[in-house]
C-alpha positions as a Markdown table, in Angstrom:
| # | Residue | x | y | z |
|---|---|---|---|---|
| 1 | Leu | 0.0 | 0.0 | 0.0 |
| 2 | Val | 2.8 | 2.4 | 0.8 |
| 3 | Gly | 4.5 | 1.4 | -2.4 |
| 4 | Ile | 1.4 | 2.3 | -4.4 |
| 5 | Thr | 1.1 | 5.6 | -2.6 |
| 6 | Val | 4.8 | 6.4 | -3.2 |
| 7 | Phe | 4.4 | 5.5 | -6.9 |
| 8 | Leu | 1.3 | 7.6 | -7.4 |
| 9 | Ile | 2.8 | 10.6 | -5.7 |
| 10 | Glu | 6.5 | 10.4 | -6.3 |
| 11 | Gly | 7.0 | 7.8 | -9.0 |
| 12 | Val | 4.7 | 9.4 | -11.6 |
| 13 | Arg | 6.3 | 12.8 | -10.9 |
| 14 | Arg | 9.8 | 11.3 | -11.6 |
| 15 | Leu | 8.5 | 9.6 | -14.7 |
| 16 | Leu | 7.2 | 12.9 | -16.2 |
| 17 | Tyr | 9.2 | 15.7 | -14.5 |
| 18 | Asn | 12.1 | 16.1 | -17.0 |
| 19 | Tyr | 9.9 | 15.4 | -20.0 |
| 20 | Leu | 7.5 | 18.1 | -19.1 |
| 21 | Met | 10.2 | 20.6 | -18.4 |
| 22 | Leu | 12.6 | 19.2 | -21.1 |
| 23 | Trp | 15.5 | 19.1 | -18.7 |
| 24 | Ser | 18.5 | 16.9 | -19.6 |
| 25 | Pro | 18.8 | 13.8 | -17.4 |
| 26 | Lys | 21.9 | 13.4 | -15.3 |
| 27 | Asn | 23.4 | 10.8 | -13.0 |
| 28 | Asp | 21.9 | 12.2 | -9.9 |
| 29 | Asn | 20.7 | 10.2 | -6.9 |
| 30 | Val | 17.3 | 10.9 | -5.4 |
| 31 | Gly | 18.6 | 12.8 | -2.4 |
| 32 | Phe | 21.7 | 14.4 | -4.0 |
| 33 | Asn | 20.4 | 17.9 | -4.7 |
| 34 | Ser | 23.0 | 20.0 | -6.4 |
| 35 | Tyr | 21.4 | 23.4 | -7.3 |
| 36 | Leu | 21.6 | 26.0 | -4.6 |
| 37 | Pro | 18.0 | 27.0 | -3.9 |
| 38 | Asp | 16.7 | 23.4 | -4.1 |
| 39 | Gly | 19.7 | 22.1 | -2.1 |
| 40 | Ile | 19.2 | 24.6 | 0.7 |
| 41 | Val | 15.5 | 23.8 | 1.0 |
| 42 | Ala | 16.4 | 20.0 | 0.9 |
| 43 | Thr | 19.0 | 20.4 | 3.6 |
| 44 | Ile | 16.6 | 22.1 | 5.9 |
| 45 | Ser | 13.7 | 19.8 | 4.9 |
| 46 | Gly | 15.5 | 16.7 | 6.1 |
| 47 | Ile | 15.5 | 18.0 | 9.7 |
| 48 | Val | 12.0 | 19.5 | 9.3 |
| 49 | Gly | 10.9 | 16.0 | 8.1 |
| 50 | Ile | 11.9 | 14.5 | 11.5 |
| 51 | Phe | 9.4 | 16.8 | 13.3 |
| 52 | Leu | 6.7 | 16.4 | 10.7 |
| 53 | Val | 6.9 | 12.6 | 10.8 |
| 54 | Asn | 7.1 | 12.2 | 14.5 |
| 55 | Leu | 4.5 | 14.8 | 15.4 |
| 56 | Thr | 1.9 | 14.1 | 12.8 |
| 57 | Gly | 2.4 | 10.4 | 11.8 |
| 58 | Phe | 2.9 | 8.7 | 8.4 |
| 59 | Arg | -0.6 | 8.9 | 7.0 |
| 60 | Tyr | -0.8 | 12.7 | 7.2 |
| 61 | Ile | 2.7 | 13.1 | 5.8 |
| 62 | Phe | 1.7 | 11.1 | 2.7 |
| 63 | Val | -1.5 | 13.1 | 2.4 |
| 64 | Phe | 0.6 | 16.4 | 2.8 |
| 65 | Phe | 3.0 | 15.2 | 0.1 |
| 66 | Gly | 0.1 | 14.2 | -2.1 |
| 67 | Val | -1.4 | 17.7 | -1.8 |
| 68 | Thr | 2.0 | 19.4 | -2.6 |
| 69 | Asn | 2.3 | 17.1 | -5.6 |
| 70 | Ile | -1.2 | 18.1 | -6.8 |
| 71 | Leu | -0.1 | 21.8 | -6.3 |
| 72 | Tyr | 3.0 | 21.2 | -8.4 |
| 73 | Ala | 1.0 | 19.4 | -11.2 |
| 74 | Cys | -1.4 | 22.4 | -11.3 |
| 75 | Ser | 1.6 | 24.8 | -11.6 |
| 76 | Ile | 2.8 | 22.9 | -14.6 |
| 77 | Val | -0.6 | 23.0 | -16.2 |
| 78 | Val | -0.8 | 26.7 | -15.5 |
| 79 | Met | 2.7 | 27.3 | -16.9 |
| 80 | Phe | 1.7 | 25.6 | -20.2 |
| 81 | His | -1.7 | 27.3 | -20.4 |
| 82 | Lys | -0.8 | 30.8 | -19.1 |
| 83 | Gly | 3.0 | 30.9 | -19.3 |
| 84 | Trp | 3.3 | 31.7 | -15.6 |
| 85 | Ser | 6.6 | 30.2 | -14.3 |
| 86 | Gly | 6.5 | 31.8 | -10.8 |
| 87 | Phe | 3.8 | 29.5 | -9.6 |
| 88 | Gln | 5.8 | 26.5 | -10.8 |
| 89 | Ser | 9.0 | 27.7 | -8.9 |
| 90 | Ala | 7.0 | 28.3 | -5.7 |
| 91 | Ala | 5.2 | 24.9 | -6.0 |
| 92 | Leu | 8.6 | 23.2 | -6.6 |
| 93 | Ile | 10.0 | 24.6 | -3.3 |
| 94 | Ile | 6.9 | 23.5 | -1.4 |
| 95 | Gly | 7.1 | 20.1 | -3.1 |
| 96 | Ile | 10.7 | 19.6 | -2.0 |
| 97 | Val | 9.6 | 19.9 | 1.7 |
| 98 | Gly | 6.8 | 17.4 | 1.1 |
| 99 | Asn | 9.1 | 15.1 | -0.8 |
| 100 | Tyr | 11.7 | 14.9 | 2.0 |
| 101 | Ala | 9.1 | 14.5 | 4.7 |
| 102 | Ser | 7.5 | 11.7 | 2.6 |
| 103 | Arg | 10.8 | 10.1 | 2.0 |
| 104 | Val | 11.7 | 10.2 | 5.7 |
| 105 | Ala | 8.3 | 8.6 | 6.4 |
| 106 | Thr | 8.7 | 5.9 | 3.8 |
| 107 | Leu | 12.2 | 4.9 | 4.9 |
| 108 | Val | 11.2 | 4.9 | 8.5 |
| 109 | Ile | 8.5 | 2.4 | 7.6 |
| 110 | Val | 11.0 | 0.3 | 5.7 |
| 111 | Leu | 13.5 | 0.4 | 8.5 |
| 112 | Ala | 11.3 | 0.1 | 11.6 |
| 113 | Tyr | 8.5 | -2.2 | 10.5 |
| 114 | Pro | 10.2 | -5.3 | 9.1 |
| 115 | Ser | 12.2 | -7.8 | 11.2 |
| 116 | Glu | 16.0 | -8.0 | 10.7 |
| 117 | Lys | 15.7 | -10.6 | 8.0 |
| 118 | Trp | 13.7 | -8.3 | 5.7 |
| 119 | Lys | 15.2 | -4.8 | 6.2 |
| 120 | Ala | 17.6 | -4.7 | 3.3 |
| 121 | Arg | 15.3 | -6.4 | 0.9 |
| 122 | Ala | 12.5 | -4.0 | 1.7 |
| 123 | Leu | 14.9 | -1.1 | 1.2 |
| 124 | Ala | 15.9 | -2.5 | -2.2 |
| 125 | Val | 12.3 | -2.6 | -3.4 |
| 126 | Phe | 11.6 | 1.0 | -2.4 |
| 127 | Leu | 14.8 | 2.2 | -3.9 |
| 128 | Leu | 14.1 | 0.4 | -7.2 |
| 129 | Ile | 10.7 | 2.2 | -7.4 |
| 130 | Glu | 12.6 | 5.4 | -7.4 |
| 131 | Tyr | 15.5 | 4.3 | -9.7 |
| 132 | Leu | 13.2 | 2.8 | -12.3 |
| 133 | Ser | 10.9 | 5.7 | -12.2 |
| 134 | Asn | 13.8 | 8.0 | -12.9 |
| 135 | Ala | 15.1 | 5.7 | -15.7 |
| 136 | Leu | 11.8 | 5.5 | -17.5 |
| 137 | Gly | 11.3 | 9.2 | -17.1 |
| 138 | Asp | 14.7 | 10.0 | -18.6 |
| 139 | Ile | 13.9 | 7.8 | -21.6 |
| 140 | Ile | 10.6 | 9.5 | -22.0 |
| 141 | Thr | 12.5 | 12.8 | -21.9 |
| 142 | Phe | 14.8 | 11.9 | -24.7 |
| 143 | His | 11.8 | 10.9 | -26.8 |
| 144 | Gly | 10.2 | 14.2 | -26.0 |
| 145 | Phe | 13.3 | 16.2 | -27.1 |
| 146 | Asp | 13.0 | 14.6 | -30.5 |
| 147 | Ser | 9.2 | 14.5 | -31.2 |
| 148 | Ser | 7.0 | 16.2 | -28.6 |
| 149 | Thr | 5.3 | 19.6 | -29.0 |
| 150 | Lys | 4.3 | 22.0 | -26.3 |
| 151 | Thr | 0.6 | 21.0 | -26.9 |
| 152 | Gln | 1.5 | 17.3 | -26.3 |
| 153 | Arg | 3.3 | 18.1 | -23.1 |
| 154 | Tyr | 0.4 | 20.2 | -22.0 |
| 155 | His | -1.9 | 17.2 | -22.5 |
| 156 | Val | 0.5 | 15.0 | -20.6 |
| 157 | Ser | 0.5 | 17.5 | -17.7 |
| 158 | Leu | -3.3 | 17.1 | -17.5 |
| 159 | Val | -2.9 | 13.3 | -17.2 |
| 160 | Tyr | -0.2 | 13.9 | -14.5 |
| 161 | Leu | -2.6 | 16.1 | -12.6 |
| 162 | Ala | -5.3 | 13.5 | -12.8 |
| 163 | Ile | -3.1 | 10.8 | -11.5 |
| 164 | Ala | -1.6 | 13.0 | -8.8 |
| 165 | Cys | -5.1 | 13.6 | -7.4 |
| 166 | Leu | -5.4 | 9.9 | -6.5 |
| 167 | Gly | -2.4 | 10.0 | -4.2 |
| 168 | Pro | -3.9 | 11.6 | -1.1 |
| 169 | Phe | -6.9 | 9.3 | -1.1 |
| 170 | Val | -4.7 | 6.2 | -1.3 |
| 171 | Ala | -2.5 | 7.7 | 1.5 |
| 172 | Leu | -5.5 | 7.8 | 3.8 |
| 173 | Leu | -5.6 | 4.0 | 3.7 |
| 174 | Val | -2.2 | 3.7 | 5.4 |
| 175 | Ala | -2.6 | 2.5 | 8.9 |
| 176 | Pro | -1.3 | 4.5 | 11.9 |
| 177 | Ser | 1.8 | 3.1 | 13.5 |
| 178 | His | 0.0 | 2.0 | 16.7 |
| 179 | Glu | -2.3 | -0.3 | 14.8 |
| 180 | Val | 0.5 | -2.2 | 13.1 |
| 181 | Ile | 1.7 | -5.6 | 14.5 |
| 182 | Arg | 5.1 | -7.0 | 13.4 |
| 183 | Asp | 5.2 | -10.6 | 12.2 |
| 184 | Asn | 6.8 | -11.6 | 15.5 |
| 185 | Gly | 3.8 | -10.4 | 17.5 |
| 186 | Val | 5.2 | -7.1 | 18.8 |
| 187 | Tyr | 3.2 | -4.0 | 18.3 |
| 188 | Ile | 4.7 | -0.9 | 16.7 |
| 189 | Leu | 4.6 | 1.5 | 19.7 |
| 190 | Ser | 4.9 | 5.2 | 19.0 |
| 191 | Pro | 4.8 | 7.1 | 22.3 |
| 192 | Glu | 3.3 | 10.6 | 22.5 |
| 193 | Thr | 5.8 | 13.3 | 21.8 |
| 194 | Asn | 5.9 | 17.1 | 21.5 |
| 195 | Leu | 8.0 | 19.7 | 19.8 |
| 196 | Lys | 10.3 | 20.2 | 22.8 |
| 197 | Thr | 10.9 | 16.5 | 23.1 |
| 198 | Glu | 11.6 | 16.1 | 19.4 |
| 199 | Phe | 14.1 | 19.0 | 19.5 |
| 200 | Ile | 16.0 | 17.6 | 22.5 |
| 201 | Glu | 16.1 | 14.1 | 21.1 |
| 202 | Thr | 17.2 | 15.3 | 17.6 |
| 203 | Val | 20.0 | 17.3 | 19.1 |
| 204 | Arg | 20.9 | 14.3 | 21.3 |
| 205 | Ile | 21.6 | 12.0 | 18.3 |
| 206 | Phe | 24.6 | 14.1 | 17.5 |
| 207 | Arg | 26.1 | 12.9 | 20.8 |
| 208 | Ser | 25.9 | 9.3 | 19.6 |
| 209 | Lys | 29.3 | 7.9 | 18.6 |
| 210 | Lys | 27.8 | 5.8 | 15.8 |
| 211 | Met | 25.9 | 8.7 | 14.4 |
| 212 | Leu | 29.1 | 10.9 | 14.4 |
| 213 | Leu | 31.0 | 8.1 | 12.6 |
| 214 | Met | 28.3 | 7.9 | 9.9 |
| 215 | Ile | 28.2 | 11.6 | 9.1 |
| 216 | Pro | 31.2 | 11.5 | 6.7 |
| 217 | Tyr | 29.6 | 8.6 | 4.9 |
| 218 | Met | 26.3 | 10.6 | 4.5 |
| 219 | Phe | 28.1 | 13.7 | 3.3 |
| 220 | Ser | 31.1 | 12.7 | 1.1 |
| 221 | Tyr | 29.6 | 10.6 | -1.7 |
| 222 | Pro | 26.8 | 13.1 | -2.5 |
| 223 | Met | 29.6 | 15.7 | -2.6 |
| 224 | Leu | 31.4 | 13.6 | -5.2 |
| 225 | Phe | 28.2 | 13.4 | -7.2 |
| 226 | Gly | 27.9 | 17.2 | -7.0 |
| 227 | Val | 31.4 | 17.6 | -8.3 |
| 228 | Ala | 30.9 | 15.1 | -11.2 |
| 229 | Asn | 27.3 | 16.0 | -12.1 |
| 230 | Met | 27.6 | 14.3 | -15.5 |
| 231 | Lys | 24.6 | 14.5 | -17.8 |
| 232 | Leu | 23.4 | 11.3 | -19.5 |
| 233 | Pro | 23.5 | 12.0 | -23.3 |
| 234 | Asn | 21.5 | 9.1 | -24.7 |
| 235 | Lys | 19.2 | 6.2 | -23.9 |
| 236 | Leu | 22.1 | 3.6 | -23.8 |
| 237 | Phe | 23.9 | 5.6 | -21.1 |
| 238 | Ile | 20.7 | 5.8 | -19.1 |
| 239 | Ala | 20.2 | 2.1 | -19.4 |
| 240 | Met | 23.8 | 1.3 | -18.4 |
| 241 | Tyr | 23.6 | 3.5 | -15.3 |
| 242 | Asp | 20.2 | 2.2 | -14.2 |
| 243 | Cys | 21.1 | -1.4 | -15.0 |
| 244 | Gly | 23.9 | -0.9 | -12.4 |
| 245 | Lys | 21.4 | 0.4 | -9.9 |
| 246 | Ile | 19.3 | -2.8 | -10.2 |
| 247 | Phe | 22.2 | -4.5 | -8.3 |
| 248 | Val | 20.8 | -3.1 | -5.1 |
| 249 | Leu | 18.7 | -6.3 | -5.1 |
| 250 | Phe | 21.9 | -8.3 | -4.8 |
| 251 | Met | 23.1 | -6.2 | -1.9 |
| 252 | Gly | 19.7 | -6.6 | -0.2 |
| 253 | Gln | 20.0 | -10.4 | -0.5 |
| 254 | Leu | 23.6 | -10.3 | 0.8 |
| 255 | Leu | 22.7 | -8.2 | 3.9 |
| 256 | Asp | 19.5 | -10.1 | 4.8 |
| 257 | Leu | 20.0 | -13.8 | 4.1 |
| 258 | Pro | 21.2 | -15.6 | 7.3 |
| 259 | Trp | 24.3 | -17.3 | 5.8 |
| 260 | Ser | 26.3 | -15.7 | 8.7 |
| 261 | Asn | 25.8 | -13.2 | 11.5 |
| 262 | Arg | 24.7 | -9.7 | 10.7 |
| 263 | Arg | 28.1 | -8.2 | 11.5 |
| 264 | Thr | 29.9 | -10.4 | 9.0 |
| 265 | Arg | 27.3 | -9.7 | 6.4 |
| 266 | Gly | 27.7 | -6.0 | 7.0 |
| 267 | Thr | 31.5 | -6.2 | 6.7 |
| 268 | Leu | 31.3 | -8.1 | 3.4 |
| 269 | Gly | 28.8 | -5.6 | 2.1 |
| 270 | Leu | 31.1 | -2.8 | 3.0 |
| 271 | Val | 34.1 | -4.5 | 1.2 |
| 272 | Ile | 32.0 | -5.2 | -1.9 |
| 273 | Leu | 30.7 | -1.6 | -2.2 |
| 274 | Thr | 34.3 | -0.3 | -1.7 |
| 275 | Val | 35.6 | -2.5 | -4.5 |
| 276 | Phe | 32.9 | -1.3 | -6.9 |
| 277 | Phe | 33.6 | 2.3 | -5.9 |
| 278 | Phe | 37.3 | 1.9 | -6.7 |
| 279 | Val | 36.4 | 0.4 | -10.1 |
| 280 | Ser | 34.1 | 3.3 | -10.8 |
| 281 | Phe | 36.8 | 5.8 | -9.6 |
| 282 | Gly | 39.4 | 4.2 | -11.8 |
| 283 | Leu | 37.3 | 4.4 | -14.9 |
| 284 | Thr | 36.2 | 7.9 | -14.1 |
| 285 | Thr | 39.8 | 9.0 | -13.6 |
| 286 | Ala | 40.8 | 7.5 | -16.9 |
| 287 | Ala | 38.0 | 9.2 | -18.8 |
| 288 | Arg | 38.8 | 12.6 | -17.1 |
| 289 | Asn | 42.5 | 12.4 | -17.9 |
| 290 | His | 42.0 | 11.6 | -21.6 |
| 291 | His | 43.2 | 14.4 | -23.8 |
| 292 | Tyr | 40.3 | 15.6 | -25.9 |
| 293 | Asp | 40.4 | 17.6 | -29.1 |
| 294 | Leu | 39.0 | 20.9 | -28.0 |
| 295 | Thr | 39.4 | 22.6 | -31.4 |
| 296 | Gly | 36.3 | 24.6 | -32.0 |
| 297 | Leu | 35.7 | 25.4 | -28.3 |
| 298 | Asp | 35.0 | 29.0 | -27.5 |
| 299 | Lys | 35.4 | 29.9 | -23.8 |
| 300 | Thr | 33.1 | 32.9 | -24.3 |
| 301 | Trp | 30.1 | 30.6 | -25.0 |
| 302 | Pro | 27.3 | 30.3 | -22.5 |
| 303 | Glu | 27.9 | 27.6 | -19.9 |
| 304 | Asp | 25.2 | 25.3 | -21.2 |
| 305 | Lys | 26.7 | 25.4 | -24.7 |
| 306 | Ile | 30.2 | 24.6 | -23.4 |
| 307 | Asp | 28.8 | 21.7 | -21.4 |
| 308 | Lys | 27.0 | 20.4 | -24.5 |
| 309 | Phe | 30.3 | 20.7 | -26.5 |
| 310 | Met | 32.3 | 18.9 | -23.9 |
| 311 | Leu | 29.7 | 16.1 | -23.5 |
| 312 | Glu | 29.6 | 15.5 | -27.2 |
| 313 | Met | 33.4 | 15.3 | -27.3 |
| 314 | Val | 33.5 | 12.8 | -24.4 |
| 315 | Val | 30.9 | 10.6 | -26.1 |
| 316 | Lys | 32.6 | 10.8 | -29.4 |
| 317 | Glu | 36.1 | 9.9 | -28.2 |
| 318 | Gln | 35.3 | 7.7 | -25.1 |
| 319 | Tyr | 31.9 | 6.1 | -25.9 |
| 320 | Thr | 32.6 | 2.6 | -24.6 |
| 321 | Met | 34.6 | 3.8 | -21.6 |
| 322 | Val | 31.8 | 6.1 | -20.5 |
| 323 | Ala | 29.1 | 3.4 | -21.0 |
| 324 | Val | 31.0 | 1.0 | -18.8 |
| 325 | Leu | 31.9 | 3.7 | -16.3 |
| 326 | Leu | 28.2 | 4.6 | -15.8 |
| 327 | Phe | 27.3 | 1.0 | -15.3 |
| 328 | Phe | 29.8 | 0.6 | -12.4 |
| 329 | Ala | 28.9 | 4.1 | -11.1 |
| 330 | Gly | 25.3 | 2.9 | -10.9 |
| 331 | Ile | 26.3 | -0.2 | -9.0 |
| 332 | Ala | 28.5 | 1.8 | -6.6 |
| 333 | Ser | 25.8 | 4.5 | -6.1 |
| 334 | Gly | 23.1 | 2.0 | -5.3 |
| 335 | Phe | 25.3 | 0.0 | -3.0 |
| 336 | Ile | 26.3 | 3.0 | -1.0 |
| 337 | Glu | 22.8 | 4.3 | -0.6 |
| 338 | Ile | 21.2 | 1.0 | 0.5 |
| 339 | Phe | 24.1 | 0.1 | 2.8 |
| 340 | Gly | 23.8 | 3.5 | 4.6 |
| 341 | Tyr | 20.1 | 3.1 | 5.2 |
| 342 | Trp | 20.5 | -0.6 | 6.2 |
| 343 | Leu | 23.2 | 0.4 | 8.7 |
| 344 | Met | 20.9 | 2.9 | 10.3 |
| 345 | Gly | 18.3 | 0.1 | 10.6 |
| 346 | Thr | 20.7 | -1.9 | 12.7 |
| 347 | Leu | 20.9 | 0.8 | 15.3 |
| 348 | Thr | 17.2 | 0.8 | 16.3 |
| 349 | Asn | 13.7 | -0.5 | 15.6 |
| 350 | Asp | 12.1 | 2.5 | 17.2 |
| 351 | Val | 9.9 | 4.5 | 14.8 |
| 352 | Lys | 10.8 | 7.9 | 16.1 |
| 353 | Ala | 14.5 | 7.3 | 16.5 |
| 354 | Ser | 14.5 | 5.9 | 13.0 |
| 355 | Ala | 13.0 | 9.2 | 11.7 |
| 356 | Arg | 15.7 | 11.2 | 13.4 |
| 357 | Phe | 18.4 | 9.1 | 11.8 |
| 358 | Val | 16.8 | 9.2 | 8.3 |
| 359 | Gly | 16.1 | 12.9 | 8.4 |
| 360 | Thr | 19.7 | 13.7 | 9.5 |
| 361 | Phe | 21.0 | 11.4 | 6.8 |
| 362 | His | 19.0 | 13.2 | 4.1 |
| 363 | Ser | 20.1 | 16.7 | 5.3 |
| 364 | Phe | 23.8 | 15.7 | 5.1 |
| 365 | Met | 23.3 | 14.1 | 1.7 |
| 366 | Ala | 21.7 | 17.3 | 0.3 |
| 367 | Leu | 24.4 | 19.5 | 2.0 |
| 368 | Gly | 27.2 | 17.4 | 0.4 |
| 369 | Gly | 25.6 | 17.6 | -3.0 |
| 370 | Ile | 25.3 | 21.4 | -3.0 |
| 371 | Ile | 28.8 | 22.0 | -1.7 |
| 372 | Gly | 30.3 | 19.7 | -4.4 |
| 373 | Phe | 28.2 | 21.3 | -7.2 |
| 374 | Gln | 28.5 | 24.9 | -6.1 |
| 375 | Thr | 32.3 | 24.8 | -5.7 |
| 376 | Thr | 33.1 | 23.4 | -9.1 |
| 377 | Gln | 30.3 | 24.1 | -11.7 |
| 378 | Gly | 30.4 | 27.0 | -14.1 |
| 379 | His | 32.8 | 27.7 | -16.9 |
| 380 | Asp | 34.3 | 30.6 | -14.8 |
| 381 | Lys | 35.6 | 28.1 | -12.3 |
| 382 | Ala | 39.3 | 27.1 | -12.8 |
| 383 | Tyr | 39.9 | 23.7 | -14.2 |
| 384 | Ser | 42.5 | 23.0 | -11.5 |
| 385 | Leu | 39.8 | 23.7 | -8.9 |
| 386 | Arg | 37.5 | 21.1 | -10.4 |
| 387 | Val | 40.2 | 18.5 | -10.5 |
| 388 | Ala | 41.3 | 19.3 | -6.9 |
| 389 | Met | 37.7 | 19.0 | -5.7 |
| 390 | Tyr | 37.2 | 15.8 | -7.5 |
| 391 | Tyr | 40.1 | 14.2 | -5.7 |
| 392 | Val | 39.2 | 15.8 | -2.4 |
| 393 | Ala | 35.7 | 14.4 | -2.6 |
| 394 | Thr | 37.0 | 11.0 | -3.7 |
| 395 | Gly | 39.4 | 11.0 | -0.7 |
| 396 | Leu | 36.7 | 11.9 | 1.7 |
| 397 | Thr | 34.5 | 9.1 | 0.4 |
| 398 | Ile | 37.2 | 6.5 | 0.8 |
| 399 | Leu | 38.0 | 7.8 | 4.3 |
| 400 | Ser | 34.3 | 7.6 | 5.1 |
| 401 | Phe | 34.3 | 3.8 | 4.3 |
| 402 | Val | 37.1 | 3.3 | 6.8 |
| 403 | Val | 35.3 | 5.4 | 9.5 |
| 404 | Val | 32.0 | 3.7 | 9.0 |
| 405 | Tyr | 33.6 | 0.3 | 9.5 |
| 406 | Phe | 33.9 | 1.1 | 13.2 |
| 407 | Val | 30.0 | 1.2 | 13.2 |
| 408 | Val | 29.8 | -2.0 | 11.2 |
| 409 | Arg | 32.0 | -4.0 | 13.6 |
| 410 | Glu | 29.6 | -3.2 | 16.5 |
| 411 | Ile | 26.4 | -4.3 | 14.7 |
| 412 | Pro | 24.4 | -6.6 | 17.0 |
| 413 | Asp | 23.0 | -9.8 | 15.4 |
| 414 | Ser | 19.5 | -8.6 | 16.4 |
| 415 | Asn | 18.0 | -5.4 | 17.5 |
| 416 | Asp | 16.3 | -5.2 | 20.9 |
| 417 | Trp | 12.7 | -6.1 | 20.3 |
| 418 | Thr | 11.5 | -5.9 | 24.0 |
| 419 | Leu | 8.7 | -3.4 | 24.7 |
| 420 | Glu | 10.8 | -1.8 | 27.4 |
| 421 | Arg | 13.4 | -0.9 | 24.8 |
| 422 | Ile | 10.7 | 0.6 | 22.5 |
| 423 | Ala | 8.8 | 2.6 | 25.1 |
| 424 | Pro | 9.2 | 3.5 | 28.8 |
| 425 | Lys | 7.6 | 1.1 | 31.2 |
| 426 | Asp | 5.0 | 3.7 | 32.4 |
| 427 | Glu | 3.8 | 4.1 | 28.8 |
| 428 | Leu | 3.2 | 0.4 | 28.1 |
| 429 | Val | -0.3 | -0.9 | 27.9 |
| 430 | Asp | -1.7 | -4.4 | 28.5 |
| 431 | Leu | -1.8 | -5.9 | 25.1 |
């Protein structure tokens, strides 16, 4: 039910977003916001999402996001019909807040509801909904570049609006946390909270040693994505990148199946994602260090024209290399994302604590993305700065793998499922 809700609200938007706006696809993860206004709102929204989820509950968060999605769909219809872009920009900002709150809620459900043997596989399913929606949307976008007219996109925006209107009604069917029973017979307990309590508890997680050790992991890889920010120039490259992302299913199986204790599975998962990251890094470095024929490049061109020229040159001279690079980049990206969320899921089964971890994770992801992008993008930025930032971001990512191992090595084989652990004794009820 949550999957259907997420697809109606978020998946359809991702399917049609770039097509309707005719924006070029790029190898961006869902939470890695690069552009400054969007990134700032996203960074704040991760923390705000903690309070929204814990104070209002999942059902109303999904309804809220559904309403913001309808608002955004309306703004696109108005933009095509009246030519007003201001409404679309305002609706986009509001939609980012709804998106992050909804994503916090979704991932909390995925992390806190299933038992240990299902956490990673549940994560893989939800991440695939996002990845495949992005991939299909990018392919639709390329088709739109070649053949669609403004009138056709206007008609598609009306369809998008009609589908978006279904989201809030489906969201109302999502059960409140206190009505959910896990498959081991334990109720999901969500004690009453208030704004003061949430503020204190959110600040308190930064005193957690494990949380502090995970912050570099949350921040560094999105920063590397912000530095790279490579657009995907054709359908083959999109397919290669997203075929790599499908391997999150493999990581989900590896982390969940009880072939060994959870600490060993986590250690092997970290080793595997590190190996694929180094393969991706090696291929990227080789492509970046290739000497391209820049005859015909005019540095006085607008930035988008320079980017288009450089992209065409890379594709022309390094076609196979870039296709293989994007495949391994997709694998590494998916592995890093699912492993980070799964690791948070090993820290607690508590709904509200999970929201605090996930919201913080999202804020640092967005912050890393905008810092990487803003310090390197633009033709006025020195090439030496771009190269230096690329290696700095890569070094921080590698270092984060080492640091996060100190969290992995302390993973318990099972989270504490006792009611006393989930809620204070004086709040327990006779079930």
